[in-house]
Structures are given as structure tokens and as C-alpha cells.
PDB file of C-alpha atoms and ligand atoms in Angstrom:
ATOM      1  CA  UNK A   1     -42.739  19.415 -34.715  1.00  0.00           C
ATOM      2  CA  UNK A   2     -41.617  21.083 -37.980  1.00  0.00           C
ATOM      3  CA  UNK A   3     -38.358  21.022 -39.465  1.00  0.00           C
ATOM      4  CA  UNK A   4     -36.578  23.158 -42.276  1.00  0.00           C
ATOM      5  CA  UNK A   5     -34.265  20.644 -44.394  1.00  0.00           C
ATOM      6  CA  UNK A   6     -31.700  23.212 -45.453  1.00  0.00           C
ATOM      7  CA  UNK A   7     -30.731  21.247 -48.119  1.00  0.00           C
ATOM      8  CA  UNK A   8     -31.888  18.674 -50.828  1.00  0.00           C
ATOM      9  CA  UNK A   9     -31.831  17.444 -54.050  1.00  0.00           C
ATOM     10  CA  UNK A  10     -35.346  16.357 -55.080  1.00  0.00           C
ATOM     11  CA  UNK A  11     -33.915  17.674 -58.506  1.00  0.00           C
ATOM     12  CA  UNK A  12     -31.863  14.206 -59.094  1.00  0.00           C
ATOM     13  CA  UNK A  13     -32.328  11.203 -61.018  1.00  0.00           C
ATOM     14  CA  UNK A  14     -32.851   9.356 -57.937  1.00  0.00           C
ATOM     15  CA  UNK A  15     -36.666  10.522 -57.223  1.00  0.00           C
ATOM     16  CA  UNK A  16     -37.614   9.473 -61.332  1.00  0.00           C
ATOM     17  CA  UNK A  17     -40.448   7.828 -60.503  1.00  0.00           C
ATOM     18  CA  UNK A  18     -42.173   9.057 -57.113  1.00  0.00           C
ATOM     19  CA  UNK A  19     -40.986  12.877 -57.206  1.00  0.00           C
ATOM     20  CA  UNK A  20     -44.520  14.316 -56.345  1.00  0.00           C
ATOM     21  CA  UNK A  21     -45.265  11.346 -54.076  1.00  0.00           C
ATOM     22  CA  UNK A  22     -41.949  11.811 -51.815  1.00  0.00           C
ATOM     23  CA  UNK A  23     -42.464  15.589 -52.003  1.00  0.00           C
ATOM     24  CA  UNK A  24     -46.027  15.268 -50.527  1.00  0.00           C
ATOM     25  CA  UNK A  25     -44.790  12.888 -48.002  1.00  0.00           C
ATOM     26  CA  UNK A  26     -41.927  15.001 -46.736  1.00  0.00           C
ATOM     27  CA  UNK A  27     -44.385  17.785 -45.723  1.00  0.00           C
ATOM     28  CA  UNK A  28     -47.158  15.666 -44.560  1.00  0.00           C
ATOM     29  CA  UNK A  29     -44.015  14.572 -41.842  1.00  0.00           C
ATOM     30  CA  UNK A  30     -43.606  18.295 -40.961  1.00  0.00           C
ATOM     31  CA  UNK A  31     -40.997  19.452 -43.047  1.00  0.00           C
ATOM     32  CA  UNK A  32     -42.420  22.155 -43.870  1.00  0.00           C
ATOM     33  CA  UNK A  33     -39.389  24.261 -45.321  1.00  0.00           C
ATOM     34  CA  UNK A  34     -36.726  23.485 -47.996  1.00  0.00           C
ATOM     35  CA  UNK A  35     -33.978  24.279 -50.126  1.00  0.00           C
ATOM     36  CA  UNK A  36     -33.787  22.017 -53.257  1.00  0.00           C
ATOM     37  CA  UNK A  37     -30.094  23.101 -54.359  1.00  0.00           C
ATOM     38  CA  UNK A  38     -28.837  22.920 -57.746  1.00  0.00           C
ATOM     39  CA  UNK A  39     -25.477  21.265 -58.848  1.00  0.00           C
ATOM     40  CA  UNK A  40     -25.018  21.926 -62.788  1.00  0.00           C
ATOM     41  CA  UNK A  41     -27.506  24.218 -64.921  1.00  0.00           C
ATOM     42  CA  UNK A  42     -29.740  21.628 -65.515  1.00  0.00           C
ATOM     43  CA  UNK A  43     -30.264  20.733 -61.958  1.00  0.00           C
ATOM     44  CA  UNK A  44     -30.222  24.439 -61.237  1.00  0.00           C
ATOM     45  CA  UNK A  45     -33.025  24.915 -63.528  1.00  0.00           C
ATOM     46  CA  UNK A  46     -35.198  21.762 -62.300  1.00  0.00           C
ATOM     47  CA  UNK A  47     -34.564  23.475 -58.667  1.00  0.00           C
ATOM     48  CA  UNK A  48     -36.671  26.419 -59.881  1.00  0.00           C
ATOM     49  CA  UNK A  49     -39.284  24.178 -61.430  1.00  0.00           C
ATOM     50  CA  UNK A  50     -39.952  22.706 -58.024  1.00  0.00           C
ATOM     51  CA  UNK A  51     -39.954  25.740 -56.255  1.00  0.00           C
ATOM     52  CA  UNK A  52     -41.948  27.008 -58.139  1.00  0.00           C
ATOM     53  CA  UNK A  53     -44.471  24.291 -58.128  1.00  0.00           C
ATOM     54  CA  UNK A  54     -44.371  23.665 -54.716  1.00  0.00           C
ATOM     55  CA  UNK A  55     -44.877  26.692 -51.894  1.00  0.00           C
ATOM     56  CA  UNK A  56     -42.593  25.196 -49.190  1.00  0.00           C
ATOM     57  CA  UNK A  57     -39.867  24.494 -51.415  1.00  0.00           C
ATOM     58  CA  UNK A  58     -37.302  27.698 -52.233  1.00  0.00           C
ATOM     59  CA  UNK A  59     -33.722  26.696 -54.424  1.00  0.00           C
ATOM     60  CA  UNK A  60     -30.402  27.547 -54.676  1.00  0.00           C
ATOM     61  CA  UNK A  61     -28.169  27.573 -58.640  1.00  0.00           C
ATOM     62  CA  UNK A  62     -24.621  27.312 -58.634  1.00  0.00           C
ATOM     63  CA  UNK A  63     -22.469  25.116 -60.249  1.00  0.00           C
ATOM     64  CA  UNK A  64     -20.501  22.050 -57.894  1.00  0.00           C
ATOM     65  CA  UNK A  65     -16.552  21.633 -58.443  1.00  0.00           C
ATOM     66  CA  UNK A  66     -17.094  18.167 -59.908  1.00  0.00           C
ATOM     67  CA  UNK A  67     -19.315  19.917 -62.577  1.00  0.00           C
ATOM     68  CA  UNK A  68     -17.342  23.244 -63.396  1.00  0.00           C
ATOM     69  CA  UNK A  69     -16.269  23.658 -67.160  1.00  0.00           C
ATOM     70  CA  UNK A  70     -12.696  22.719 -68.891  1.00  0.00           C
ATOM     71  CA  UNK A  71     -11.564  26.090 -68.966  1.00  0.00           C
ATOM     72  CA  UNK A  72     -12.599  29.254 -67.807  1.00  0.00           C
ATOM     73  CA  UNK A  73     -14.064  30.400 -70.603  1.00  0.00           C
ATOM     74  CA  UNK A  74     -16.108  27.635 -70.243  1.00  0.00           C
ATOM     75  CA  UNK A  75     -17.106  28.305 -66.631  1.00  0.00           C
ATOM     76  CA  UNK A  76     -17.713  31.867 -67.153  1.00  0.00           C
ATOM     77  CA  UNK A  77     -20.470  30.771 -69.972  1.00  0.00           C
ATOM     78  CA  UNK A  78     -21.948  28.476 -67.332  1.00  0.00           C
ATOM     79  CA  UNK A  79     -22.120  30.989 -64.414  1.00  0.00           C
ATOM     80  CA  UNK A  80     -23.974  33.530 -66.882  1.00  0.00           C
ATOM     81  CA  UNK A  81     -26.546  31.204 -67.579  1.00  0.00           C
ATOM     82  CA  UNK A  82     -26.810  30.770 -63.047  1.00  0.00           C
ATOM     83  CA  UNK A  83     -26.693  34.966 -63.153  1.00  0.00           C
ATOM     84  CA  UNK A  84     -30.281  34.664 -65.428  1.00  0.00           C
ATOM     85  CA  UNK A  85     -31.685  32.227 -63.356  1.00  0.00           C
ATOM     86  CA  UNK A  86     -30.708  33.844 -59.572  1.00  0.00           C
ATOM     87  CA  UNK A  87     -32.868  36.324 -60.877  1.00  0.00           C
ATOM     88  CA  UNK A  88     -36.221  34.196 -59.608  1.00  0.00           C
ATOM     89  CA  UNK A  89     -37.982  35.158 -56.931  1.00  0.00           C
ATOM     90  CA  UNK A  90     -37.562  31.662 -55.185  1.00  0.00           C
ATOM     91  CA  UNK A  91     -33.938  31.189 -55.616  1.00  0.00           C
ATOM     92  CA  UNK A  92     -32.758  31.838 -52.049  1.00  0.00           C
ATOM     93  CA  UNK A  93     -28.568  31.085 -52.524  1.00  0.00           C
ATOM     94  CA  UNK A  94     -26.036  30.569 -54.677  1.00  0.00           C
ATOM     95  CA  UNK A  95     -24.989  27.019 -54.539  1.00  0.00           C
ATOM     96  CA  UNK A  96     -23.695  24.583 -53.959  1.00  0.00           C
ATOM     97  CA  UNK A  97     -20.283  25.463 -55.079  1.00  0.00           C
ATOM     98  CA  UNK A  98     -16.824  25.042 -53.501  1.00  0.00           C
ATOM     99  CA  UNK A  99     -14.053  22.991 -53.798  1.00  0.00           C
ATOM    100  CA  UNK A 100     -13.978  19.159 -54.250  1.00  0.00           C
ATOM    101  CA  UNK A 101     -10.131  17.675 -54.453  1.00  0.00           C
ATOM    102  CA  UNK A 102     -11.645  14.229 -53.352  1.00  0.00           C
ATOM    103  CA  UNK A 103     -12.982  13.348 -56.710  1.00  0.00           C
ATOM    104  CA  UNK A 104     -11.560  15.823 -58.829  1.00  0.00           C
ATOM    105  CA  UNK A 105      -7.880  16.664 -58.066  1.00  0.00           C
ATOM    106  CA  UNK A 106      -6.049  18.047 -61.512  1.00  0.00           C
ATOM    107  CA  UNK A 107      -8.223  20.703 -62.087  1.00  0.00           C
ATOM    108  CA  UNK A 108      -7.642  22.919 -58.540  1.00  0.00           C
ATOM    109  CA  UNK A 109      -7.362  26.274 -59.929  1.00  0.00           C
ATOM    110  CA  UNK A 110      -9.752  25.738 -62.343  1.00  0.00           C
ATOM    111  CA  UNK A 111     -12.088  24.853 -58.897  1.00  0.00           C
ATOM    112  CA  UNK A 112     -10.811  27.934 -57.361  1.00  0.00           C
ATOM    113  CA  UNK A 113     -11.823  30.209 -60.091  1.00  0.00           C
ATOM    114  CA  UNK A 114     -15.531  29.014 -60.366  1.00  0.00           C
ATOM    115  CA  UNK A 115     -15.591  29.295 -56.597  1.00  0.00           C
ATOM    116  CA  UNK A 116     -14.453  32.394 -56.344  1.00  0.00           C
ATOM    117  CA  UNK A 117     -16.312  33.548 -59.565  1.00  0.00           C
ATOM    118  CA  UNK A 118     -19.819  32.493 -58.100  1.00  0.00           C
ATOM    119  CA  UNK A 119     -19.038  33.855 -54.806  1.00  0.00           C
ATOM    120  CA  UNK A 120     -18.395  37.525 -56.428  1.00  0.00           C
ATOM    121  CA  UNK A 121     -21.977  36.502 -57.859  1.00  0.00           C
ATOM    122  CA  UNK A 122     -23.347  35.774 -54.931  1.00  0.00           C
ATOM    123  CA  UNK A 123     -22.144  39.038 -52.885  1.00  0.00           C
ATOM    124  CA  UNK A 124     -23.005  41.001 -56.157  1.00  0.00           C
ATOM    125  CA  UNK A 125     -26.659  39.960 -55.971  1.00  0.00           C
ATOM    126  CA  UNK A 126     -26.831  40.013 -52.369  1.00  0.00           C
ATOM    127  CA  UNK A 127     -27.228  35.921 -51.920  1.00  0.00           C
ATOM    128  CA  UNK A 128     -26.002  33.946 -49.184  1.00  0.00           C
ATOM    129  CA  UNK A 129     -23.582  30.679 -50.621  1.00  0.00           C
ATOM    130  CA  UNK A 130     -23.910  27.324 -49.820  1.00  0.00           C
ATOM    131  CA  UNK A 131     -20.560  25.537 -49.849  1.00  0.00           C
ATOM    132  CA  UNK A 132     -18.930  21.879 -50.601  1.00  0.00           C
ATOM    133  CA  UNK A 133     -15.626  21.369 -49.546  1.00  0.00           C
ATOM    134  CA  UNK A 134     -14.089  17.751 -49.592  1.00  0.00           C
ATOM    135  CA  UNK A 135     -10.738  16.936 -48.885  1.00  0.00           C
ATOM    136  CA  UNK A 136      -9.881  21.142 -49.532  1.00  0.00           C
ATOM    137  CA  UNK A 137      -9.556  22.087 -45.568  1.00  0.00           C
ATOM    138  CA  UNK A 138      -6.839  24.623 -46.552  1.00  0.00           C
ATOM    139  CA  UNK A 139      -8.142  25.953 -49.814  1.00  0.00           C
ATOM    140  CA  UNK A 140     -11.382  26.425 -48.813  1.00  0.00           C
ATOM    141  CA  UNK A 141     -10.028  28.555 -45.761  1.00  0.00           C
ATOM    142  CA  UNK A 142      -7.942  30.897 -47.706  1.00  0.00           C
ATOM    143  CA  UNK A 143     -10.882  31.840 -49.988  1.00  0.00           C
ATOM    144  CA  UNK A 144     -13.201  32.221 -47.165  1.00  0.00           C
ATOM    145  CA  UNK A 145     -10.616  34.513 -45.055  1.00  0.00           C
ATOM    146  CA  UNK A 146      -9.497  36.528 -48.643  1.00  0.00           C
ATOM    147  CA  UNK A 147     -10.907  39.441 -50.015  1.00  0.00           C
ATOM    148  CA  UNK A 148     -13.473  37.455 -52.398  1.00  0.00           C
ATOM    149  CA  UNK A 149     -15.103  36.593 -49.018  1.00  0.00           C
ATOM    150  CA  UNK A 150     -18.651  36.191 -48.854  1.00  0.00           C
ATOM    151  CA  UNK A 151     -21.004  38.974 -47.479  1.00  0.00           C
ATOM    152  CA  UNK A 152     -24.162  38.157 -47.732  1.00  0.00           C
ATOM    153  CA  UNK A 153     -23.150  34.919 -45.541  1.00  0.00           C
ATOM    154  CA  UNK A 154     -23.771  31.242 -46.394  1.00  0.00           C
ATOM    155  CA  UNK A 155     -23.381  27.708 -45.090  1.00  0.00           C
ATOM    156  CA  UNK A 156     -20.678  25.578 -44.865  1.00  0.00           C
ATOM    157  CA  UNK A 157     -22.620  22.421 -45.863  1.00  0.00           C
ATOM    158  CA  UNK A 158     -21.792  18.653 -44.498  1.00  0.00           C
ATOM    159  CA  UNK A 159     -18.425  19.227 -44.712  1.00  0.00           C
ATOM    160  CA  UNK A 160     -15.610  16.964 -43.407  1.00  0.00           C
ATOM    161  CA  UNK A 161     -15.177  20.178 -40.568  1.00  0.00           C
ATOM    162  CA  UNK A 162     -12.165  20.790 -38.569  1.00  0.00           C
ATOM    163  CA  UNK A 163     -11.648  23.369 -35.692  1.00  0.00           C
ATOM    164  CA  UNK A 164     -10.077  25.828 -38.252  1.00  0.00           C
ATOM    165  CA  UNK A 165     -12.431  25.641 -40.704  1.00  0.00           C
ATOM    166  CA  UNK A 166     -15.391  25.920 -38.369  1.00  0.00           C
ATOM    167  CA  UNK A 167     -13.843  28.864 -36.685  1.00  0.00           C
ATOM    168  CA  UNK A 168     -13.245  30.764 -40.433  1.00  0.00           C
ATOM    169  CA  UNK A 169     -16.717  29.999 -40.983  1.00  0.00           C
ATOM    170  CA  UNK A 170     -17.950  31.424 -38.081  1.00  0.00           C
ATOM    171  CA  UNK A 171     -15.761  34.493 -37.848  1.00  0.00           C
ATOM    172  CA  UNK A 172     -16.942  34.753 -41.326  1.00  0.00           C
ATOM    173  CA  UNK A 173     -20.781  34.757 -40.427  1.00  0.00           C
ATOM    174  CA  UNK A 174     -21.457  31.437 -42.042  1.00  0.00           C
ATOM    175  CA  UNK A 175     -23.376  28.770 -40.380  1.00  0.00           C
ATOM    176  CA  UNK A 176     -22.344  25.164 -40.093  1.00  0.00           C
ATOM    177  CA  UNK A 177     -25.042  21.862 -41.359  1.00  0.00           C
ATOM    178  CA  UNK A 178     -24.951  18.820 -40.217  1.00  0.00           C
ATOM    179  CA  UNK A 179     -26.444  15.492 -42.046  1.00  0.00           C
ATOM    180  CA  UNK A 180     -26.781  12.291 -41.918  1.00  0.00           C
ATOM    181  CA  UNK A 181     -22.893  11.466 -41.277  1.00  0.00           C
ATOM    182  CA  UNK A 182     -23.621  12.814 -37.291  1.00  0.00           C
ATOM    183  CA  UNK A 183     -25.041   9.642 -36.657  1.00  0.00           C
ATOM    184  CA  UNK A 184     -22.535   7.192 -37.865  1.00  0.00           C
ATOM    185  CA  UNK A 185     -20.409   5.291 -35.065  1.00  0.00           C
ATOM    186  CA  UNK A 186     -16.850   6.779 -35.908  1.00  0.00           C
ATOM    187  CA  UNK A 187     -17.861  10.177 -36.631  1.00  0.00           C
ATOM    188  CA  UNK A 188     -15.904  12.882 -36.215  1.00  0.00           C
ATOM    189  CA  UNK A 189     -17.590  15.915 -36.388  1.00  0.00           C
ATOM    190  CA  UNK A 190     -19.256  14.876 -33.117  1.00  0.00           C
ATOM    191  CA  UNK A 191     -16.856  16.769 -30.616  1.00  0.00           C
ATOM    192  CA  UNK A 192     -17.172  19.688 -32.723  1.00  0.00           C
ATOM    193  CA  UNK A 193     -20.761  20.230 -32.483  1.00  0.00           C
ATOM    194  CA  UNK A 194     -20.186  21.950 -29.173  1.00  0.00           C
ATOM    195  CA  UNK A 195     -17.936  24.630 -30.599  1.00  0.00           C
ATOM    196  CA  UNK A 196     -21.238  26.099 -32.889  1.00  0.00           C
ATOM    197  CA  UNK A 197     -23.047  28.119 -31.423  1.00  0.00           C
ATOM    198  CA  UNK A 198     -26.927  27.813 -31.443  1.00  0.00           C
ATOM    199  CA  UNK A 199     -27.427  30.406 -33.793  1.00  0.00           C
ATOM    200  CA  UNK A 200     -25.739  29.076 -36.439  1.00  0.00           C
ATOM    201  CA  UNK A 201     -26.691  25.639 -36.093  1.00  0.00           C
ATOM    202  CA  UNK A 202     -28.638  23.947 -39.234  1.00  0.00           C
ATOM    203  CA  UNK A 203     -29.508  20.497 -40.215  1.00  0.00           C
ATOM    204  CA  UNK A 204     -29.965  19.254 -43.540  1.00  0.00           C
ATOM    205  CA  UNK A 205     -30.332  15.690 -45.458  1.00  0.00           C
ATOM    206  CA  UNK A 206     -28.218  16.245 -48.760  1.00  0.00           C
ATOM    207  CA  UNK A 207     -30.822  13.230 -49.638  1.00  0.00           C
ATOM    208  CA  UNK A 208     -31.016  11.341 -51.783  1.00  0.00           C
ATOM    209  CA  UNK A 209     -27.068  10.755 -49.959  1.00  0.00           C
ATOM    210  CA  UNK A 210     -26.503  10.180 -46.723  1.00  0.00           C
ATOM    211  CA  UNK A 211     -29.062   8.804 -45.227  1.00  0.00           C
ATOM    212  CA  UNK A 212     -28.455   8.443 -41.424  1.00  0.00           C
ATOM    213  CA  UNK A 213     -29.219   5.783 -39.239  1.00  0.00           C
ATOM    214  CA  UNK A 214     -30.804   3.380 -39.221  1.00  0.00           C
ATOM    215  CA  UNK A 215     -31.547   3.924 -42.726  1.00  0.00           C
ATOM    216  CA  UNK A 216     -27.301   4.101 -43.542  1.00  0.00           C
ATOM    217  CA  UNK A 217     -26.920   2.883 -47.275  1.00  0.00           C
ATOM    218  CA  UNK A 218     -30.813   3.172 -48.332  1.00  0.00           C
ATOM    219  CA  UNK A 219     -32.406   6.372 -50.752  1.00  0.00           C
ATOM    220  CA  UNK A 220     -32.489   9.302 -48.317  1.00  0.00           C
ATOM    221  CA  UNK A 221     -35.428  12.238 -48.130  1.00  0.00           C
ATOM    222  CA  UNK A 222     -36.410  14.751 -45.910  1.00  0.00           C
ATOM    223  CA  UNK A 223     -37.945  12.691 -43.224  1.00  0.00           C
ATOM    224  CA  UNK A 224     -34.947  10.943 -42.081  1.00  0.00           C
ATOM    225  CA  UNK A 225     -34.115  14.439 -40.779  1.00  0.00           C
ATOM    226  CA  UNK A 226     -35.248  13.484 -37.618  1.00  0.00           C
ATOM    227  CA  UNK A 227     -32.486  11.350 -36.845  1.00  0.00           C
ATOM    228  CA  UNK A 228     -30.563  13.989 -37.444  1.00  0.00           C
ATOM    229  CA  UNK A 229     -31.741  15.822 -34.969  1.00  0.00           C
ATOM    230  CA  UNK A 230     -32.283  13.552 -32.338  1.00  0.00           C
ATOM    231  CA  UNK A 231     -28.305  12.754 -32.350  1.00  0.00           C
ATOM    232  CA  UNK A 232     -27.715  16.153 -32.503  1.00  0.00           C
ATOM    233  CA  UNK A 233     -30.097  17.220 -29.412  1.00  0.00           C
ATOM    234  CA  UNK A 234     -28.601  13.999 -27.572  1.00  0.00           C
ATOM    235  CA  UNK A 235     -25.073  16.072 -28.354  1.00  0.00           C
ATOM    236  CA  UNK A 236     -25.781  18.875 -26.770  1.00  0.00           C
ATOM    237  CA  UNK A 237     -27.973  18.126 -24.082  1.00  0.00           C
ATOM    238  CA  UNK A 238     -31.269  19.827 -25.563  1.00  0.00           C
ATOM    239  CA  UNK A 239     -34.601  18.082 -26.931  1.00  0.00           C
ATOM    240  CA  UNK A 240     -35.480  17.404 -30.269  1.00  0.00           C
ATOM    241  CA  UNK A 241     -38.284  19.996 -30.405  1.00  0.00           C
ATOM    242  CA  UNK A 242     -35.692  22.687 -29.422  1.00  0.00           C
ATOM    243  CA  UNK A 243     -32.814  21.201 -32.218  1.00  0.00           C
ATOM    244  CA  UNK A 244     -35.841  21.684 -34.692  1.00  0.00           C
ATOM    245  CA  UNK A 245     -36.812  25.044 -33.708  1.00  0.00           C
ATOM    246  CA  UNK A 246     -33.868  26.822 -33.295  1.00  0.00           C
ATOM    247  CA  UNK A 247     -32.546  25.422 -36.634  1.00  0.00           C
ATOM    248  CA  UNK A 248     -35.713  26.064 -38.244  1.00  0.00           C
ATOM    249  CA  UNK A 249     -35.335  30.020 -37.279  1.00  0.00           C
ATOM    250  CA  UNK A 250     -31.549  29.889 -38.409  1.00  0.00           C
ATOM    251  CA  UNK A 251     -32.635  28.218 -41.459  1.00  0.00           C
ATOM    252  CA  UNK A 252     -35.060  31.554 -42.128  1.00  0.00           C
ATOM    253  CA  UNK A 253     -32.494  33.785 -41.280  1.00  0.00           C
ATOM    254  CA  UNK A 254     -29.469  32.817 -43.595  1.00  0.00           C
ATOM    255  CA  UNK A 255     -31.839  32.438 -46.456  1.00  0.00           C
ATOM    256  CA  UNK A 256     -34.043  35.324 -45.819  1.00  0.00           C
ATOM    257  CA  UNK A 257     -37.178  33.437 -46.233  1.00  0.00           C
TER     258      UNK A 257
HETATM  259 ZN1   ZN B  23     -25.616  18.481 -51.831  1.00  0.00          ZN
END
């Protein structure tokens, strides 16, 4: 069984010391596709050093709404810099970026104009987007249903989902990711699996966060992916080698790989 983690950070701080190790051991387990997806321009960068490195591992730049600039000016300067680097060969998506009024909440239109910003960069360059959105339901549905909308499509990534913002991501030709959170008891994203469709159904571990269980609260990677998946097959009444194949072929598809 193989499975594509459609998103990681093997760029953080948290993999200091066994990097190469854990990124040996992932694909050993059969995941044997990944996006390592950048945050800030540093992470951004180390994302290309990986992928380029490492043949199974692509990456996404973009800059996250807890690490936008203190003015535009400033986030204009740091979206130039994620323009240069977009232009590797291995960079498969803009992202992640979004909207993040959980942690950050004085700063909203400031988060709205990097958002918007890299998604114009994204459908300039033809790149799908990979977007946060925590505790911005509302906001993050008026951007995706305005007229910056993305075309190249894009995936709305572990989010805290509701119907609505499912069903503006899929009229909008985005698929939906699930992590680790899919397996915790009081979930609820779990009746809402059943309103995605299998084709745009991905799975991801967002590790090192969110590892699911029974391995809640520990350092995540790419192997705990199978849990994942096994909830999510017990969800919808499939098997695990189908969850993994038909997300692994969505996985290709949104990022063009
Ligand atoms: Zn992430």
C-alpha cells in the first residue's frame, strides 16, 4: 500500500536532529509521495532544499497568516521573494496561506490582503493553493466565492470545515484534506466526510502536529497516515487500500505531479 501525504512540514525545527532518518523511514513505510509546504520564506526555501534532495518529495512557498508582514509593504516584499522561488521545478503550490483569526485577530485585513495577494500569484503562475483557515469560516468563503478566486484549484487543508465552506470549496474545484483530527472522539468533521466526493478526497499529516490516534499528543510524521485512513475508510464504508489509492490519484491530480 502506498500513500501520498499531501502535506508536511519536514522543514520545521521539530525534525533537528533525525531529518534524513525520519525522511528515509517515511518512504521505506510506503509513502511514497509528498508535499513538504512552506510557512514563512525561510521554511519556503528549506521546502525546496528537500525537494530537491529527495525525489519523492515536491513543496509548496507561501507565506501563513500568522507569519504575514506589518504592513503591506511589508508583505508585498515577502511575496516577491515566494514569486523567485515558485519558479523551481519542484514547487508544486502556493501555500499554505489563508486566514488565521484564532491566533492572530487584529491584523484581518492585513490577512486578507496577503491571501488574496498570493492567490493572484498563484492563478498568475498557474499553481494550485493550499489553504489554512482557523476560526475565518466567513472570510475565507467570501474570498473563495469573489473574483480573486482561485483557478488553478487548491486544497482546503485540515480546516475546522462546515457544510458551507465545504460546498464553496467544492463548487470552487478545490479538494478537501483530512488529518489527524478525524480520529479524535468528539470530532466534528466526521458527518461531513460523506458530503466529499471521492474525487476530491485527500489525506494529509500536517506532522510534526496532529498526530492521530493512538499517537494523540506525540511528534507526528508521515507514517501515522495510516490511521488516517483507516478512520476515514471505516467512514465511508470502503477499505484502506481503496482510501489510499483514490487519494493518492487525487493527490497527483491537484498538484500535477
Ligand atoms: Zn500545515
Amino acid at each position: 500500500m502506498e500513500f501520498f501525504d499531501t502535506h508536511s512540514h519536514y522543514n520545521d525545527e521539530a525534525y533537528i536532529e533525525d531529518r534524513e532518518e525520519i525522511i528515509n523511514e517515511i518512504y521505506n513505510a510506503g509513502i511514497t509521495k509528498t508535499v513538504v509546504v512552506g510557512y514563512n520564506e525561510d521554511k519556503s526555501e528549506k521546502a525546496i532544499e528537500l525537494a530537491e534532495e529527495h525525489q519523492f518529495i515536491y513543496a509548496s512557498v507561501g507565506i501563513h497568516p500568522s507569519d504575514i508582514g506589518a504592513n503591506k509593504e511589508e508583505i508585498l516584499s515577502q511575496i516577491k521573494k515566494i514569486r523567485q522561488m515558485a519558479s523551481n521545478k519542484k514547487v508544486v503550490a502556493i501555500g499554505e496561506i489563508g486566514l488565521d483569526y484564532h491566533w492572530e485577530k487584529e491584523n484581518k485585513e492585513l490577512q486578507k490582503f496577503a491571501f488574496i495577494q498570493q492567490i493572484c500569484l498563484a492563478n498568475e503562475l498557474k499553481l494550485p493553493i493550499i489553504i489554512h483557515s482557523r476560526d475565518a469560516i466567513m472570510d475565507t468563503i467570501e474570498i473563495i466565492r469573489g473574483e480573486d478566486s482561485p483557478k488553478f484549484s487548491g486544497i482546503l487543508h485540515c480546516c475546522v470545515l462546515n457544510k458551507e465552506l465545504i460546498e464553496t470549496g467544492l463548487k470552487a474545484g478545490l479538494y478537501i484534506s483530512f488529518a489527524g483530527p478525524i480520529t479524535f472522539k468528539n470530532t466534528k468533521n466526521k458527518e461531513l466526510i460523506n458530503i466529499i466526493p471521492d474525487d476530491r478526497l485527500l489525506i494529509e499529516t500536517d506532522c510534526p502536529y496532529l498526530s492521530p490516534e493512538p499517537n494523540r499528543g506525540k511528534r507526528n510524521d508521515s507514517r501515522n497516515i495510516r490511521f488516517t485512513a483507516e478512520k476515514i475508510a471505516e467512514l465511508k464504508g470502503m477499505t484502506v487500500d481503496e482510501i489510499a489509492m483514490i487519494t493518492y490519484k487525487n493527490a497527483e491530480k491537484v498538484y500535477n505531479i
